[in-house]
Coordinates of C-alpha atoms and ligand atoms in Angstrom, one line a residue:
Chain A
M3 CA -50.2 19.3 -79.0
N4 CA -50.7 15.9 -79.7
S5 CA -52.1 17.1 -83.5
L6 CA -48.5 18.4 -84.0
P7 CA -46.7 18.2 -87.2
V8 CA -43.8 16.5 -87.0
P9 CA -41.2 18.7 -86.6
K10 CA -39.1 20.2 -90.0
Q11 CA -35.5 21.4 -89.9
S12 CA -35.8 23.0 -93.3
T13 CA -39.0 25.2 -92.7
S14 CA -38.1 26.0 -90.2
P15 CA -36.0 29.4 -89.7
I16 CA -35.0 29.2 -86.1
Q17 CA -32.5 27.3 -85.1
N18 CA -32.6 23.9 -82.8
S19 CA -29.3 25.8 -80.8
E20 CA -31.6 28.6 -80.4
V21 CA -33.9 27.3 -78.4
E22 CA -31.7 24.9 -76.7
T23 CA -29.7 27.8 -75.6
F24 CA -32.7 29.9 -74.3
L25 CA -34.0 26.3 -72.1
S26 CA -30.2 25.8 -70.7
T27 CA -30.5 29.8 -69.7
E28 CA -34.0 29.1 -68.2
A29 CA -33.1 26.4 -66.1
W30 CA -29.9 28.2 -65.2
L31 CA -31.8 30.7 -63.3
L32 CA -34.1 28.6 -62.0
D33 CA -31.4 26.8 -60.7
T34 CA -29.7 29.5 -59.1
W35 CA -32.6 31.2 -58.2
Q36 CA -32.3 34.2 -60.0
L37 CA -36.0 35.0 -60.2
D38 CA -36.4 37.5 -61.1
K39 CA -34.0 37.4 -64.7
W40 CA -36.5 34.5 -65.1
L41 CA -39.7 36.3 -65.0
G42 CA -38.0 38.5 -67.8
M43 CA -38.4 35.7 -70.0
F44 CA -41.5 35.7 -70.0
D45 CA -44.2 38.3 -72.4
P46 CA -47.0 39.9 -70.3
Q47 CA -49.7 37.7 -71.8
A48 CA -48.0 34.7 -71.2
R49 CA -49.2 31.8 -69.0
Y50 CA -47.2 29.6 -66.1
Q51 CA -49.5 26.4 -66.4
V52 CA -49.1 22.5 -64.8
P53 CA -52.0 20.2 -65.7
S54 CA -52.6 17.7 -63.5
T55 CA -51.1 14.3 -63.7
D56 CA -54.3 12.7 -64.9
G57 CA -55.0 15.2 -66.9
H58 CA -52.5 16.0 -70.1
H59 CA -54.8 17.0 -72.4
L60 CA -57.6 18.7 -70.7
N61 CA -57.8 22.5 -71.2
S62 CA -57.4 24.7 -67.7
V63 CA -60.7 25.9 -68.1
E64 CA -62.8 22.8 -68.0
S65 CA -60.1 21.0 -65.8
L66 CA -58.7 20.9 -62.8
Y67 CA -54.6 22.1 -63.2
L68 CA -52.1 22.2 -60.5
V69 CA -50.8 25.8 -61.7
D70 CA -52.4 27.4 -63.9
D71 CA -50.7 31.5 -63.6
D72 CA -51.7 34.5 -65.7
Y73 CA -48.9 36.9 -65.0
R74 CA -49.5 38.9 -62.1
Q75 CA -50.1 35.2 -60.7
L76 CA -47.1 34.7 -61.5
C77 CA -45.1 37.8 -60.1
F78 CA -46.5 36.9 -57.0
R79 CA -45.6 33.1 -56.9
V80 CA -42.1 34.3 -57.7
K81 CA -42.2 37.5 -54.9
R82 CA -43.3 34.5 -52.8
F83 CA -40.6 32.3 -52.5
D84 CA -38.6 35.7 -51.0
L85 CA -41.2 36.1 -48.3
P86 CA -40.4 34.7 -45.3
Q87 CA -43.5 33.2 -44.7
G88 CA -43.7 31.4 -47.7
H89 CA -42.6 28.6 -46.0
A90 CA -42.7 25.6 -48.7
E91 CA -40.1 27.0 -50.2
Q92 CA -38.1 28.4 -46.6
P93 CA -35.1 27.3 -46.9
H94 CA -35.1 27.1 -50.4
S95 CA -34.8 23.6 -52.3
I96 CA -31.5 23.0 -53.9
T97 CA -32.5 21.6 -57.6
Q98 CA -30.7 20.2 -60.7
R99 CA -32.7 20.6 -64.0
L100 CA -31.7 18.4 -66.9
V101 CA -33.4 19.9 -70.2
T102 CA -32.8 17.3 -73.5
N103 CA -34.4 16.4 -76.6
V104 CA -35.5 20.0 -77.5
L105 CA -37.2 20.3 -80.7
V106 CA -39.1 23.1 -82.5
H107 CA -42.1 22.0 -84.0
S108 CA -43.8 24.7 -85.7
E109 CA -43.2 28.7 -86.2
Q110 CA -45.9 30.6 -87.8
N111 CA -45.9 34.5 -87.5
G112 CA -43.3 34.5 -84.9
V113 CA -45.3 32.3 -83.2
I114 CA -42.6 28.9 -82.2
D115 CA -43.8 25.5 -80.8
V116 CA -41.5 23.5 -78.8
T117 CA -41.2 20.6 -76.9
A118 CA -38.6 19.3 -74.2
G119 CA -37.9 16.4 -72.4
F120 CA -36.9 17.6 -68.5
S121 CA -35.7 16.3 -65.2
I122 CA -35.7 17.9 -62.2
F123 CA -33.6 16.6 -59.0
R124 CA -34.9 18.6 -55.6
S125 CA -33.0 18.4 -52.3
R126 CA -35.4 19.3 -49.5
H127 CA -34.4 18.5 -45.4
G128 CA -31.9 16.3 -46.4
V129 CA -34.3 13.9 -48.9
Q130 CA -34.3 13.8 -53.0
S131 CA -37.2 13.7 -55.1
Q132 CA -37.3 14.2 -58.3
Y133 CA -39.9 15.6 -61.1
V134 CA -40.0 14.4 -64.5
G135 CA -41.9 15.7 -67.5
R136 CA -41.9 17.4 -71.0
Y137 CA -42.3 21.0 -71.9
E138 CA -44.6 22.3 -74.1
H139 CA -44.3 25.8 -74.5
R140 CA -45.2 28.3 -77.0
L141 CA -42.7 31.0 -77.7
I142 CA -42.7 34.4 -79.2
R143 CA -40.2 36.7 -80.9
V144 CA -40.8 40.2 -79.3
D145 CA -37.4 42.4 -80.1
G146 CA -35.8 39.6 -81.7
E147 CA -36.0 38.0 -78.3
L148 CA -37.8 34.7 -77.4
K149 CA -39.7 35.2 -74.9
F150 CA -42.7 32.4 -73.5
L151 CA -46.3 33.2 -74.3
N152 CA -47.3 29.8 -73.2
R153 CA -44.9 28.0 -70.8
K154 CA -46.6 24.2 -70.0
S155 CA -45.2 21.3 -67.9
L156 CA -46.4 18.2 -69.2
L157 CA -45.8 15.6 -65.3
V158 CA -44.6 12.2 -66.6
M159 CA -45.5 10.7 -63.2
P160 CA -48.3 8.9 -61.6
G161 CA -48.2 11.9 -59.1
L162 CA -46.6 13.9 -57.2
G163 CA -45.2 11.3 -54.9
V164 CA -42.8 12.3 -52.4
A165 CA -42.4 15.2 -54.3
G166 CA -45.4 16.4 -52.5
T167 CA -45.6 19.7 -53.7
V168 CA -44.7 21.5 -56.9
S169 CA -43.7 24.6 -54.5
I170 CA -41.0 24.9 -56.9
I171 CA -41.1 25.7 -60.8
V172 CA -41.4 23.1 -62.2
Chain B
M26 CA -50.8 14.9 -12.1
N27 CA -48.3 13.9 -14.5
P28 CA -49.0 12.1 -17.5
D29 CA -48.1 8.2 -18.3
S30 CA -45.9 8.2 -20.8
N31 CA -47.7 5.3 -22.3
Q32 CA -51.0 7.0 -22.5
L33 CA -52.6 7.8 -25.7
I34 CA -54.5 11.0 -24.3
F35 CA -53.8 13.1 -21.3
D36 CA -57.1 15.0 -20.4
Q37 CA -57.5 16.9 -17.3
P38 CA -59.8 19.4 -17.5
D39 CA -59.1 20.9 -14.1
D40 CA -55.8 21.6 -15.1
H41 CA -56.9 23.0 -18.4
Q42 CA -54.8 20.8 -20.6
Y43 CA -55.3 18.3 -23.4
L44 CA -52.3 16.9 -24.6
V45 CA -51.8 13.5 -27.3
N46 CA -49.0 11.2 -27.1
K47 CA -46.4 12.0 -30.4
R48 CA -46.1 8.4 -30.4
T49 CA -49.7 8.3 -31.7
F50 CA -48.2 9.7 -34.9
T51 CA -45.2 7.9 -35.2
D52 CA -46.0 4.1 -33.8
E53 CA -46.4 0.9 -36.9
E54 CA -48.4 -1.1 -33.8
L55 CA -50.5 1.6 -33.2
F56 CA -51.1 2.4 -37.2
E57 CA -51.9 -1.2 -37.4
A58 CA -54.4 -1.3 -34.8
E59 CA -56.0 1.7 -36.8
Y60 CA -56.5 -0.5 -39.3
S61 CA -57.9 -2.7 -37.6
Q62 CA -60.3 -1.0 -35.5
I63 CA -60.6 2.5 -38.3
Y64 CA -60.0 1.7 -41.3
D65 CA -61.5 -1.7 -41.4
K66 CA -64.9 -1.0 -39.6
L67 CA -66.1 2.3 -40.1
W68 CA -67.3 3.9 -43.3
L69 CA -64.8 5.2 -45.6
Y70 CA -65.1 7.6 -49.1
V71 CA -64.4 5.9 -51.9
G72 CA -65.7 9.1 -55.2
H73 CA -68.3 10.5 -56.2
E74 CA -70.7 9.6 -58.4
T75 CA -70.1 12.1 -60.6
E76 CA -66.8 11.2 -61.6
I77 CA -68.4 8.7 -63.6
P78 CA -71.6 9.5 -65.4
K79 CA -72.3 7.6 -68.1
P80 CA -72.8 3.6 -67.7
G81 CA -69.8 1.5 -68.3
D82 CA -67.4 4.6 -67.1
F83 CA -65.3 3.5 -64.3
V84 CA -62.3 4.6 -62.0
T85 CA -60.2 2.2 -59.9
R86 CA -59.0 3.3 -56.5
T87 CA -56.8 2.0 -53.7
I88 CA -59.0 2.4 -50.5
A89 CA -57.6 1.1 -47.0
R90 CA -54.9 -0.4 -49.1
R91 CA -57.4 -2.7 -51.3
P92 CA -57.6 -2.2 -55.0
L93 CA -61.4 -1.0 -55.6
L94 CA -63.2 -0.4 -59.0
L95 CA -66.1 2.0 -59.1
V96 CA -68.3 1.7 -62.3
R97 CA -71.8 2.7 -63.0
G98 CA -73.8 0.0 -64.1
S99 CA -76.1 -0.7 -67.3
D100 CA -78.9 1.1 -64.8
G101 CA -77.1 3.7 -64.1
H102 CA -76.2 2.9 -60.6
V103 CA -72.4 3.5 -59.4
Q104 CA -70.9 0.0 -57.8
V105 CA -68.3 -0.5 -55.8
Y106 CA -66.6 -3.7 -56.8
L107 CA -63.3 -5.2 -55.2
N108 CA -60.8 -5.1 -58.5
T109 CA -59.9 -9.0 -58.1
C110 CA -60.3 -12.2 -60.6
T111 CA -62.6 -14.5 -58.9
H112 CA -60.7 -17.1 -60.5
N113 CA -56.6 -16.7 -59.1
G114 CA -57.3 -12.7 -58.0
S115 CA -55.3 -10.8 -60.5
L116 CA -56.5 -7.2 -61.1
V117 CA -59.5 -7.4 -63.2
C118 CA -59.4 -4.1 -64.8
R119 CA -55.3 -2.3 -64.4
E120 CA -56.3 1.2 -65.6
P121 CA -56.9 4.1 -63.5
A122 CA -60.6 5.6 -65.2
G123 CA -62.1 4.9 -68.8
N124 CA -65.4 3.6 -69.9
R125 CA -66.2 0.0 -70.9
D126 CA -68.6 -2.4 -71.4
F127 CA -66.6 -5.7 -70.2
F128 CA -63.6 -6.0 -68.2
P129 CA -61.8 -9.0 -69.1
C130 CA -59.2 -10.4 -66.9
A131 CA -55.2 -10.7 -68.6
Y132 CA -54.5 -14.0 -66.7
H133 CA -56.5 -16.2 -68.1
G134 CA -59.2 -14.7 -69.7
W135 CA -62.5 -14.4 -67.6
V136 CA -64.2 -12.0 -68.4
F137 CA -67.0 -9.5 -66.3
D138 CA -69.1 -7.2 -67.6
R139 CA -69.7 -3.4 -66.9
D140 CA -72.7 -5.2 -64.3
G141 CA -69.8 -7.6 -62.6
E142 CA -71.4 -10.4 -63.9
L143 CA -69.1 -13.2 -65.1
K144 CA -69.8 -13.7 -68.8
E145 CA -66.8 -15.9 -70.1
V146 CA -64.5 -18.5 -68.6
P147 CA -62.1 -19.9 -71.1
G148 CA -62.5 -24.2 -70.7
E149 CA -65.5 -23.4 -68.0
S150 CA -66.3 -27.5 -68.5
A151 CA -63.2 -28.6 -66.7
F152 CA -64.2 -27.0 -64.1
G153 CA -67.2 -29.4 -63.7
P154 CA -70.5 -29.0 -63.2
Q155 CA -71.0 -27.7 -60.1
F156 CA -69.3 -24.0 -61.4
S157 CA -71.6 -21.3 -62.0
K158 CA -71.0 -18.4 -63.4
S159 CA -73.8 -17.0 -61.5
A160 CA -72.0 -17.5 -58.6
N161 CA -68.7 -16.0 -59.7
G162 CA -69.5 -12.2 -60.3
L163 CA -67.1 -9.7 -59.0
P164 CA -66.9 -9.3 -55.4
T165 CA -68.0 -6.3 -54.2
P166 CA -67.2 -4.6 -50.4
P167 CA -69.2 -6.1 -47.5
S168 CA -71.1 -2.7 -47.6
Q169 CA -71.6 0.1 -49.7
A170 CA -74.0 3.3 -49.8
S171 CA -74.2 6.7 -51.1
Y172 CA -75.7 10.0 -49.3
Q173 CA -75.8 12.8 -51.8
G174 CA -73.3 11.6 -54.5
F175 CA -70.8 10.9 -51.8
V176 CA -70.2 7.1 -52.3
F177 CA -69.0 5.1 -49.1
I178 CA -68.1 1.2 -48.6
S179 CA -67.3 -0.3 -45.8
F180 CA -64.9 -3.4 -45.0
A181 CA -67.5 -4.7 -42.4
E182 CA -71.2 -5.1 -42.4
R183 CA -72.8 -2.3 -41.7
G184 CA -75.8 -0.3 -43.4
D185 CA -76.1 2.7 -41.2
L186 CA -74.3 5.3 -43.3
P187 CA -76.8 8.0 -42.4
D188 CA -76.5 7.8 -38.4
Y189 CA -73.4 7.2 -39.3
L190 CA -72.8 10.5 -41.0
A191 CA -75.0 12.1 -38.0
G192 CA -74.5 16.3 -38.4
A193 CA -72.4 15.9 -40.9
K194 CA -75.4 15.4 -43.6
E195 CA -76.7 18.8 -43.3
Y196 CA -73.2 20.2 -45.0
L197 CA -73.4 17.8 -47.7
D198 CA -76.6 19.0 -48.1
I199 CA -75.5 22.5 -48.5
L200 CA -72.8 21.5 -50.7
S201 CA -74.9 19.3 -53.2
A202 CA -77.6 22.9 -52.8
S203 CA -74.8 25.3 -54.1
S204 CA -76.0 25.2 -57.6
T205 CA -79.5 24.3 -58.9
D206 CA -78.4 21.8 -62.0
G207 CA -75.9 20.3 -59.0
M208 CA -72.4 20.0 -58.2
K209 CA -70.3 17.9 -59.9
V210 CA -66.3 17.0 -59.9
M211 CA -64.3 18.3 -62.7
P212 CA -61.7 15.9 -64.3
G213 CA -58.1 16.7 -63.3
T214 CA -56.9 15.5 -60.0
H215 CA -54.5 16.5 -57.3
I216 CA -52.2 13.1 -56.5
Y217 CA -50.1 13.8 -54.1
G218 CA -48.0 12.2 -50.9
T219 CA -47.6 13.9 -48.0
S220 CA -44.6 12.8 -45.2
A221 CA -46.9 12.5 -42.1
N222 CA -49.1 10.5 -40.0
W223 CA -53.0 11.1 -42.1
K224 CA -54.6 12.7 -38.5
M225 CA -52.8 15.3 -39.4
L226 CA -55.0 16.1 -42.4
P227 CA -58.4 16.3 -40.6
V228 CA -56.5 18.1 -37.9
N229 CA -55.1 20.7 -39.8
V230 CA -58.1 22.3 -41.5
I231 CA -60.3 21.9 -38.5
D232 CA -57.3 23.8 -36.4
G233 CA -58.1 27.2 -36.9
N234 CA -54.9 28.2 -34.9
H235 CA -52.8 28.1 -37.8
F236 CA -54.5 30.7 -40.3
L237 CA -52.3 33.7 -39.6
P238 CA -49.3 32.3 -38.8
T239 CA -49.0 29.4 -42.0
H240 CA -51.0 31.2 -44.4
V241 CA -50.1 35.4 -44.2
T242 CA -48.3 35.2 -47.9
Y243 CA -52.1 34.0 -49.1
L244 CA -53.7 37.8 -47.5
Q245 CA -51.3 39.2 -48.9
Y246 CA -51.4 37.7 -52.3
L247 CA -55.5 38.5 -51.7
Q248 CA -54.3 42.5 -50.5
E249 CA -52.6 43.0 -53.8
R250 CA -54.9 42.1 -55.9
G251 CA -57.0 44.1 -54.6
S252 CA -59.6 42.2 -52.8
E253 CA -61.6 43.8 -49.6
M254 CA -59.8 43.0 -46.8
K255 CA -61.1 45.1 -43.8
H256 CA -62.7 42.4 -42.2
P257 CA -60.9 39.3 -40.8
I258 CA -62.3 36.3 -40.2
R259 CA -66.3 36.5 -38.5
D260 CA -69.2 35.0 -38.2
F261 CA -67.7 32.0 -37.2
H262 CA -68.9 28.7 -35.6
E263 CA -67.3 25.5 -34.8
S264 CA -69.1 22.3 -34.2
V265 CA -68.9 18.8 -33.2
L266 CA -70.9 16.9 -35.2
G267 CA -70.7 13.4 -34.1
N268 CA -68.9 10.6 -34.8
G269 CA -65.6 12.5 -35.1
H270 CA -67.1 15.0 -37.9
T271 CA -66.5 18.3 -37.0
V272 CA -67.0 21.3 -39.4
F273 CA -65.8 25.1 -39.2
E274 CA -68.0 28.0 -40.4
Y275 CA -67.1 31.2 -40.9
E276 CA -67.1 34.9 -43.0
A277 CA -63.7 35.5 -44.4
P278 CA -62.0 38.7 -46.1
W279 CA -62.5 36.6 -50.0
G280 CA -64.5 36.4 -52.5
R281 CA -66.7 33.1 -53.3
P282 CA -67.7 32.3 -57.3
Q283 CA -70.5 30.7 -55.6
G284 CA -72.1 33.9 -53.8
K285 CA -69.9 36.4 -52.6
P286 CA -68.3 39.3 -54.8
D287 CA -64.7 40.0 -54.6
A288 CA -63.1 43.5 -54.9
S289 CA -60.9 42.3 -57.6
W290 CA -63.3 40.7 -59.8
S291 CA -64.3 42.4 -63.1
D292 CA -67.7 43.9 -63.3
E293 CA -69.2 40.4 -65.3
V294 CA -67.5 38.4 -63.3
N295 CA -69.2 39.5 -59.9
A296 CA -72.7 40.1 -61.8
Q297 CA -72.5 36.3 -62.4
V298 CA -72.0 36.0 -58.7
E299 CA -74.5 38.3 -57.3
A300 CA -76.7 36.3 -60.0
R301 CA -75.7 33.4 -58.1
R302 CA -76.5 34.6 -54.6
E303 CA -79.9 35.9 -55.5
E304 CA -80.8 32.4 -56.9
L305 CA -79.9 30.6 -53.6
I306 CA -81.8 33.3 -51.9
E307 CA -84.8 32.9 -54.4
R308 CA -84.3 29.2 -54.1
L309 CA -83.3 28.3 -50.5
G310 CA -84.8 30.8 -48.8
P311 CA -82.7 34.9 -47.0
E312 CA -80.9 32.4 -44.0
L313 CA -79.6 29.0 -46.1
G314 CA -78.8 31.5 -49.4
D315 CA -77.0 33.8 -47.4
R316 CA -75.2 31.0 -45.5
I317 CA -74.1 29.3 -48.9
A318 CA -73.3 32.1 -50.5
R319 CA -71.1 34.0 -48.3
K320 CA -69.6 31.7 -45.8
N321 CA -67.0 28.9 -45.7
R322 CA -67.4 25.2 -44.3
N323 CA -64.0 23.1 -43.1
L324 CA -65.7 19.9 -43.2
V325 CA -64.0 16.4 -41.7
I326 CA -66.2 13.3 -41.7
F327 CA -64.0 10.5 -39.8
P328 CA -61.7 9.3 -41.1
N329 CA -60.6 9.9 -44.4
L330 CA -62.8 12.3 -46.0
I331 CA -62.0 16.1 -46.3
I332 CA -64.2 18.9 -47.8
N333 CA -62.8 22.5 -48.1
D334 CA -65.7 24.4 -48.9
I335 CA -64.0 27.9 -49.1
M336 CA -62.7 30.1 -51.7
G337 CA -62.6 27.2 -53.8
V338 CA -64.4 23.0 -53.0
T339 CA -62.4 20.8 -52.9
I340 CA -62.8 17.2 -52.0
R341 CA -59.7 15.5 -49.9
L342 CA -59.5 11.7 -49.7
A343 CA -56.3 10.6 -47.3
E344 CA -55.4 7.1 -47.9
P345 CA -52.9 6.2 -44.5
V346 CA -49.4 4.5 -46.2
S347 CA -47.6 4.0 -43.1
A348 CA -47.3 5.6 -39.4
G349 CA -45.1 8.4 -41.5
Y350 CA -46.7 8.7 -44.9
M351 CA -50.0 9.0 -46.3
D352 CA -51.5 9.7 -50.2
V353 CA -53.6 12.3 -50.9
T354 CA -56.5 12.7 -53.6
A355 CA -57.9 15.8 -54.3
W356 CA -60.6 16.8 -56.7
Q357 CA -62.5 20.2 -57.5
I358 CA -66.5 19.7 -56.7
A359 CA -67.9 22.9 -58.7
P360 CA -71.6 24.2 -60.5
T361 CA -72.3 21.9 -63.8
D362 CA -73.0 25.4 -64.9
D363 CA -70.6 27.9 -64.4
P364 CA -70.6 29.8 -67.9
P365 CA -66.7 29.7 -69.0
E366 CA -65.7 33.6 -67.5
L367 CA -66.8 32.3 -64.4
A368 CA -65.5 28.5 -64.1
Q369 CA -62.3 30.4 -64.7
V370 CA -62.0 32.6 -62.2
R371 CA -63.5 30.0 -60.0
N372 CA -60.0 27.8 -60.8
E373 CA -57.7 30.6 -60.1
Q374 CA -59.7 31.5 -56.5
F375 CA -59.1 27.6 -56.4
L376 CA -55.1 26.9 -57.5
T377 CA -53.6 30.6 -56.0
F378 CA -55.1 28.6 -52.2
L379 CA -55.4 24.7 -53.1
G380 CA -53.3 22.1 -54.4
P381 CA -50.1 21.5 -54.4
G382 CA -49.2 24.1 -56.7
G383 CA -51.1 26.4 -54.3
F384 CA -49.8 29.9 -52.3
A385 CA -51.1 28.0 -49.3
T386 CA -51.6 24.0 -49.4
P387 CA -47.8 23.8 -49.7
D388 CA -47.5 25.8 -46.2
D389 CA -49.5 23.2 -44.5
I390 CA -47.9 20.3 -45.8
E391 CA -44.6 21.8 -44.7
G392 CA -46.2 22.3 -41.7
M393 CA -47.8 18.4 -41.4
E394 CA -44.4 17.4 -42.5
A395 CA -42.4 19.7 -40.2
S396 CA -44.2 18.4 -36.8
Q397 CA -44.3 14.6 -38.2
R398 CA -40.3 15.0 -37.9
G399 CA -40.5 16.9 -34.9
F400 CA -42.5 13.9 -33.9
A401 CA -39.7 12.0 -33.6
T402 CA -38.6 13.1 -30.2
Y403 CA -41.5 11.5 -28.7
R404 CA -39.8 9.6 -26.0
E405 CA -38.2 12.7 -24.5
V406 CA -40.8 15.2 -25.6
P407 CA -43.7 13.0 -25.0
W408 CA -47.2 15.4 -25.3
A409 CA -48.6 17.8 -28.2
N410 CA -50.2 20.4 -26.8
Y411 CA -54.5 20.4 -27.6
S412 CA -55.2 22.9 -24.5
K413 CA -56.7 25.9 -26.2
G414 CA -59.9 26.8 -25.1
I415 CA -60.4 24.2 -21.9
A416 CA -60.5 27.5 -19.7
A417 CA -62.9 30.1 -21.4
E418 CA -64.9 26.6 -22.0
I419 CA -64.9 25.9 -18.5
A420 CA -66.0 29.6 -17.9
G421 CA -68.3 29.4 -20.4
G422 CA -67.3 31.8 -22.3
L423 CA -66.9 32.3 -26.1
T424 CA -64.0 31.8 -27.9
N425 CA -62.5 33.4 -31.1
P426 CA -61.7 32.1 -34.1
G427 CA -58.2 30.5 -33.6
E428 CA -58.8 30.5 -30.2
S429 CA -60.0 26.9 -29.0
D430 CA -58.8 23.4 -30.0
F431 CA -62.4 21.7 -28.8
M432 CA -63.3 20.3 -32.7
T433 CA -59.5 18.7 -32.3
R434 CA -60.6 17.4 -29.3
A435 CA -63.6 15.9 -30.4
F436 CA -61.5 14.3 -33.1
F437 CA -58.7 12.7 -30.9
N438 CA -62.1 11.5 -28.1
A439 CA -63.6 10.4 -31.3
W440 CA -60.5 9.0 -32.6
Q441 CA -59.6 7.2 -29.0
G442 CA -63.4 5.6 -29.0
Y443 CA -62.5 3.7 -31.9
L444 CA -59.7 1.9 -31.0
G445 CA -60.7 1.1 -27.8
I446 CA -57.7 1.3 -25.7
T447 CA -56.5 4.2 -24.1
N448 CA -52.3 3.1 -23.2
F449 CA -50.1 1.9 -25.8
S450 CA -49.6 -1.2 -23.1
E451 CA -53.1 -2.3 -24.3
L452 CA -51.6 -2.8 -28.3
P453 CA -52.5 -6.9 -28.5
Ligands
FES14 S1 -56.7 -14.6 -62.8 FE1 -58.0 -13.8 -63.8 S2 -58.7 -15.4 -65.3 FE2 -57.2 -15.7 -63.9
FE2_15 FE1 -54.2 25.5 -43.7

């Protein structure tokens, strides 16, 4: 998304505040582990993607991502959180997300490209670790409601370090 | 006989007991001894030649605590350098990867070229007539050698990589033969830390015992997506390859984009996978061709290289940081010529099991980290039990997958042999 046009508020009928509310709602659902409701924010054509920390600009076919879920994989990822043998998130991490710097870059034929900054403070086994990064999402409007068409999370970190995994949604 | 709690390993086959002292995972002095006897002496994996395909391509990497620079030179040869300036020691290259003709040192401006030669020294004459640029090229580690594109170095003088790799060579040959056009390391690197001792990673990979309890959710994923689940792990073969290297080879329920179709994939993709299988059989004969296509291989090359040729193919490198922490770097190695539809399925296969975001690797990491935390009880509960299968071994019988720790025992026997001590009291 380096080539995205500089946002021009005046040509964008969607209000920044609507996207901010959408992303804050998402963070709330994730932090409170209401993941079935969170899945409802996705279009069935959507992907959830996390490129490798050293490959932000690469595509998911020609490079190795950390996560590249289609909707079916994403549904299983969500289900796994509640399986007793999904060990990596049993017990669940405790998270607090801060989402900020929300920008609408373009809106064309109902497809809306937005970016935002995030940090996720995650506690697990008495240790706090942090994920920091940038969202580069593509949203669409379905029956008046915003949905994810591509939920892409770029981790702006030298590697995962002590966070170790992306076993939570980032 | 009661074990002496200062022993590293308690090996009593008559009592069907093989116990490893948990302190070997937590003790910082032993960790330093592991550095001096193992990481400073053995062959260490540093990278794959396909990571830097063109002259001037480079990557930097930390191996055994040293900053290294891997560069493909003008003549196409991959050379490993110690990433330190021959002037005042600064890192010569401060980028993770790229392509350069020259590596100018930022500090005082000495300039090295992509062949490691020193080309420019500002104020050279002030160093006097004895100074020679040709004697001040980029330094190299004492030993370097490659096998099938896998580049190894040693911080000791040695010239024996093929002998050192021993039986593991066959498995690197097999991996490299998986595609007519060769295999290449894909861009995009999984870089993460694991709060566990470095030995836990290879031991996890050769431990068939953990598969079902740890990875049942992955099997559920396969089932739900429609893979054929009738046959469990079968046709397995575990072997000790010498010098601490081990392999576990087996057929599993999942498909392999390298040559085993999966009921959950489209007919088009399965036709491509079938074509791969036929090509392998045509080129390598029915036995080896079928083996490459159908079977999975978990390979450990002592001490720091782990290759899982399973539903996806991953190369992992373990860099011990302290007794309780390691840095892990992992790559995907794949056929250079996969068409995009197959590449997409191959990536899905890889990512739904492997990596920090997979449906399986994070559970392995949880198992290793939870063990490491449990090892803090080593004073009261000193022994980790790797005795599974000894009774059957002595009786001359075979075990089933997951019923023997014999590769783990081979790993620890080799490890203790390299360390050259058997008891904590012998630590310097
Ligand atoms: S340290 Fe490199 S030029 Fe001085
Ligand atoms: Fe595992």
